[in-house]
Amino acid sequence: MVKILLLTALAAAGGALCRVGVYRYCALYSLPIFWATLFVNALGSFALGFALVFTSSRYPSMQVWLLPLGAGFIGAFTTFSAFSKDLFELLATRHYAYLIVATMQVPLGLALYFAGFKLAHWLGSTPA
């Protein structure tokens, strides 16, 4: 178990560094930050979907690498990939009521981000 945790932590560091690299690349070419976020979310969603199916169908013995790859590398690269997987599974299993609740994460997250933003300003927090 300790080995898996260490591998996951190392993979997460790699995923985070790759995400920073994408953001820096976009900044270097004066691209809006939205494009970097869109890219990492799209690539992470594709990579997680591919990894889950590829390892379970072709290489079941490699499933031990799913936690370091999925939760570690891809999770640090983007958390949107796990959200996409969860929504897909709810849709595939026809759990439509749960799917509706799950899709509420986007507007709820946006609303709570806005609430935190406003609270920080209300408390007098200003950027340096």
PDB file of C-alpha atoms in Angstrom:
ATOM      1  CA  MET A   1       0.000   0.000   0.000  1.00  0.00           C
ATOM      2  CA  VAL A   2       2.843   2.403   0.810  1.00  0.00           C
ATOM      3  CA  LYS A   3       4.365   1.733  -2.618  1.00  0.00           C
ATOM      4  CA  ILE A   4       1.100   2.682  -4.361  1.00  0.00           C
ATOM      5  CA  LEU A   5       0.799   5.857  -2.265  1.00  0.00           C
ATOM      6  CA  LEU A   6       4.349   6.908  -3.113  1.00  0.00           C
ATOM      7  CA  LEU A   7       3.840   6.169  -6.804  1.00  0.00           C
ATOM      8  CA  THR A   8       0.589   8.149  -6.755  1.00  0.00           C
ATOM      9  CA  ALA A   9       2.312  11.103  -5.078  1.00  0.00           C
ATOM     10  CA  LEU A  10       5.156  11.057  -7.612  1.00  0.00           C
ATOM     11  CA  ALA A  11       2.723  10.766 -10.496  1.00  0.00           C
ATOM     12  CA  ALA A  12       0.699  13.681  -9.067  1.00  0.00           C
ATOM     13  CA  ALA A  13       3.839  15.802  -8.980  1.00  0.00           C
ATOM     14  CA  GLY A  14       4.441  14.968 -12.629  1.00  0.00           C
ATOM     15  CA  GLY A  15       0.848  15.814 -13.562  1.00  0.00           C
ATOM     16  CA  ALA A  16       1.020  19.136 -11.738  1.00  0.00           C
ATOM     17  CA  LEU A  17       4.295  20.018 -13.459  1.00  0.00           C
ATOM     18  CA  CYS A  18       2.796  19.166 -16.848  1.00  0.00           C
ATOM     19  CA  ARG A  19      -0.205  21.384 -16.121  1.00  0.00           C
ATOM     20  CA  VAL A  20       2.104  24.263 -15.203  1.00  0.00           C
ATOM     21  CA  GLY A  21       3.983  23.630 -18.449  1.00  0.00           C
ATOM     22  CA  VAL A  22       0.784  23.940 -20.484  1.00  0.00           C
ATOM     23  CA  TYR A  23      -0.157  27.160 -18.703  1.00  0.00           C
ATOM     24  CA  ARG A  24       3.321  28.619 -19.223  1.00  0.00           C
ATOM     25  CA  TYR A  25       3.268  27.626 -22.915  1.00  0.00           C
ATOM     26  CA  CYS A  26      -0.036  29.450 -23.399  1.00  0.00           C
ATOM     27  CA  ALA A  27       1.293  32.491 -21.536  1.00  0.00           C
ATOM     28  CA  LEU A  28       4.417  32.475 -23.691  1.00  0.00           C
ATOM     29  CA  TYR A  29       2.240  32.861 -26.791  1.00  0.00           C
ATOM     30  CA  SER A  30      -0.204  35.263 -25.091  1.00  0.00           C
ATOM     31  CA  LEU A  31      -3.089  32.816 -25.348  1.00  0.00           C
ATOM     32  CA  PRO A  32      -5.978  33.328 -22.930  1.00  0.00           C
ATOM     33  CA  ILE A  33      -5.713  31.070 -19.874  1.00  0.00           C
ATOM     34  CA  PHE A  34      -9.068  29.534 -20.834  1.00  0.00           C
ATOM     35  CA  TRP A  35      -7.370  27.646 -23.664  1.00  0.00           C
ATOM     36  CA  ALA A  36      -4.876  26.047 -21.286  1.00  0.00           C
ATOM     37  CA  THR A  37      -7.680  24.944 -18.976  1.00  0.00           C
ATOM     38  CA  LEU A  38      -9.727  23.639 -21.893  1.00  0.00           C
ATOM     39  CA  PHE A  39      -6.724  21.706 -23.210  1.00  0.00           C
ATOM     40  CA  VAL A  40      -5.799  20.029 -19.920  1.00  0.00           C
ATOM     41  CA  ASN A  41      -9.431  19.171 -19.148  1.00  0.00           C
ATOM     42  CA  ALA A  42     -10.031  17.683 -22.599  1.00  0.00           C
ATOM     43  CA  LEU A  43      -6.746  15.780 -22.691  1.00  0.00           C
ATOM     44  CA  GLY A  44      -7.174  14.525 -19.129  1.00  0.00           C
ATOM     45  CA  SER A  45     -10.711  13.293 -19.826  1.00  0.00           C
ATOM     46  CA  PHE A  46      -9.544  11.449 -22.939  1.00  0.00           C
ATOM     47  CA  ALA A  47      -6.505   9.972 -21.166  1.00  0.00           C
ATOM     48  CA  LEU A  48      -8.523   8.688 -18.199  1.00  0.00           C
ATOM     49  CA  GLY A  49     -11.179   7.120 -20.411  1.00  0.00           C
ATOM     50  CA  PHE A  50      -8.525   5.481 -22.553  1.00  0.00           C
ATOM     51  CA  ALA A  51      -6.462   4.228 -19.604  1.00  0.00           C
ATOM     52  CA  LEU A  52      -9.431   2.671 -17.799  1.00  0.00           C
ATOM     53  CA  VAL A  53     -10.631   0.712 -20.818  1.00  0.00           C
ATOM     54  CA  PHE A  54      -7.207  -0.146 -22.232  1.00  0.00           C
ATOM     55  CA  THR A  55      -5.825  -1.593 -19.011  1.00  0.00           C
ATOM     56  CA  SER A  56      -8.968  -3.466 -18.000  1.00  0.00           C
ATOM     57  CA  SER A  57      -9.509  -5.090 -21.400  1.00  0.00           C
ATOM     58  CA  ARG A  58      -5.961  -5.734 -22.628  1.00  0.00           C
ATOM     59  CA  TYR A  59      -3.687  -5.653 -19.618  1.00  0.00           C
ATOM     60  CA  PRO A  60      -5.626  -6.535 -16.439  1.00  0.00           C
ATOM     61  CA  SER A  61      -2.366  -7.078 -14.568  1.00  0.00           C
ATOM     62  CA  MET A  62      -1.516  -3.391 -15.091  1.00  0.00           C
ATOM     63  CA  GLN A  63      -4.608  -2.186 -13.217  1.00  0.00           C
ATOM     64  CA  VAL A  64      -2.338  -1.569 -10.242  1.00  0.00           C
ATOM     65  CA  TRP A  65      -1.097   1.474 -12.202  1.00  0.00           C
ATOM     66  CA  LEU A  66      -4.582   2.996 -12.504  1.00  0.00           C
ATOM     67  CA  LEU A  67      -4.458   4.728  -9.135  1.00  0.00           C
ATOM     68  CA  PRO A  68      -1.065   6.405  -9.726  1.00  0.00           C
ATOM     69  CA  LEU A  69      -2.033   7.251 -13.305  1.00  0.00           C
ATOM     70  CA  GLY A  70      -5.665   8.258 -12.717  1.00  0.00           C
ATOM     71  CA  ALA A  71      -5.721   9.825  -9.267  1.00  0.00           C
ATOM     72  CA  GLY A  72      -2.065  10.833  -9.381  1.00  0.00           C
ATOM     73  CA  PHE A  73      -0.913  12.089 -12.763  1.00  0.00           C
ATOM     74  CA  ILE A  74      -4.238  12.770 -14.493  1.00  0.00           C
ATOM     75  CA  GLY A  75      -5.873  13.929 -11.261  1.00  0.00           C
ATOM     76  CA  ALA A  76      -3.190  16.553 -10.721  1.00  0.00           C
ATOM     77  CA  PHE A  77      -3.180  17.442 -14.410  1.00  0.00           C
ATOM     78  CA  THR A  78      -6.944  17.948 -14.211  1.00  0.00           C
ATOM     79  CA  THR A  79      -9.749  16.982 -11.848  1.00  0.00           C
ATOM     80  CA  PHE A  80     -12.247  17.411 -14.658  1.00  0.00           C
ATOM     81  CA  SER A  81     -11.326  13.979 -16.022  1.00  0.00           C
ATOM     82  CA  ALA A  82     -12.783  12.203 -12.972  1.00  0.00           C
ATOM     83  CA  PHE A  83     -15.920  14.325 -13.211  1.00  0.00           C
ATOM     84  CA  SER A  84     -16.300  13.337 -16.886  1.00  0.00           C
ATOM     85  CA  LYS A  85     -15.859   9.647 -16.003  1.00  0.00           C
ATOM     86  CA  ASP A  86     -18.467   9.837 -13.256  1.00  0.00           C
ATOM     87  CA  LEU A  87     -20.997  11.547 -15.540  1.00  0.00           C
ATOM     88  CA  PHE A  88     -20.360   8.983 -18.281  1.00  0.00           C
ATOM     89  CA  GLU A  89     -20.912   6.085 -15.870  1.00  0.00           C
ATOM     90  CA  LEU A  90     -24.158   7.622 -14.611  1.00  0.00           C
ATOM     91  CA  LEU A  91     -25.345   8.072 -18.187  1.00  0.00           C
ATOM     92  CA  ALA A  92     -24.278   4.563 -19.245  1.00  0.00           C
ATOM     93  CA  THR A  93     -26.059   2.969 -16.279  1.00  0.00           C
ATOM     94  CA  ARG A  94     -29.140   5.156 -16.835  1.00  0.00           C
ATOM     95  CA  HIS A  95     -29.043   6.718 -13.388  1.00  0.00           C
ATOM     96  CA  TYR A  96     -30.656   9.871 -14.711  1.00  0.00           C
ATOM     97  CA  ALA A  97     -31.657  11.284 -11.330  1.00  0.00           C
ATOM     98  CA  TYR A  98     -28.063  11.055 -10.100  1.00  0.00           C
ATOM     99  CA  LEU A  99     -26.870  12.448 -13.430  1.00  0.00           C
ATOM    100  CA  ILE A 100     -28.995  15.557 -12.911  1.00  0.00           C
ATOM    101  CA  VAL A 101     -27.551  16.004  -9.412  1.00  0.00           C
ATOM    102  CA  ALA A 102     -23.998  15.421 -10.712  1.00  0.00           C
ATOM    103  CA  THR A 103     -24.366  18.051 -13.431  1.00  0.00           C
ATOM    104  CA  MET A 104     -25.270  20.529 -10.702  1.00  0.00           C
ATOM    105  CA  GLN A 105     -21.575  20.517  -9.735  1.00  0.00           C
ATOM    106  CA  VAL A 106     -20.741  22.998 -12.481  1.00  0.00           C
ATOM    107  CA  PRO A 107     -23.214  25.761 -11.577  1.00  0.00           C
ATOM    108  CA  LEU A 108     -22.787  25.029  -7.860  1.00  0.00           C
ATOM    109  CA  GLY A 109     -19.005  25.240  -8.151  1.00  0.00           C
ATOM    110  CA  LEU A 110     -19.263  28.482 -10.091  1.00  0.00           C
ATOM    111  CA  ALA A 111     -21.709  29.957  -7.571  1.00  0.00           C
ATOM    112  CA  LEU A 112     -19.531  28.960  -4.612  1.00  0.00           C
ATOM    113  CA  TYR A 113     -16.412  30.318  -6.297  1.00  0.00           C
ATOM    114  CA  PHE A 114     -18.264  33.616  -6.788  1.00  0.00           C
ATOM    115  CA  ALA A 115     -19.415  33.555  -3.145  1.00  0.00           C
ATOM    116  CA  GLY A 116     -15.850  33.002  -1.925  1.00  0.00           C
ATOM    117  CA  PHE A 117     -14.612  35.739  -4.249  1.00  0.00           C
ATOM    118  CA  LYS A 118     -17.207  38.194  -2.916  1.00  0.00           C
ATOM    119  CA  LEU A 119     -16.607  37.206   0.721  1.00  0.00           C
ATOM    120  CA  ALA A 120     -12.879  37.804   0.353  1.00  0.00           C
ATOM    121  CA  HIS A 121     -13.541  41.243  -1.113  1.00  0.00           C
ATOM    122  CA  TRP A 122     -16.089  41.987   1.591  1.00  0.00           C
ATOM    123  CA  LEU A 123     -13.545  41.086   4.260  1.00  0.00           C
ATOM    124  CA  GLY A 124     -11.152  43.567   2.709  1.00  0.00           C
ATOM    125  CA  SER A 125      -8.839  41.183   0.907  1.00  0.00           C
ATOM    126  CA  THR A 126      -7.236  42.903  -2.042  1.00  0.00           C
ATOM    127  CA  PRO A 127      -4.644  41.510  -4.424  1.00  0.00           C
ATOM    128  CA  ALA A 128      -1.092  42.642  -3.753  1.00  0.00           C
TER     129      ALA A 128
END
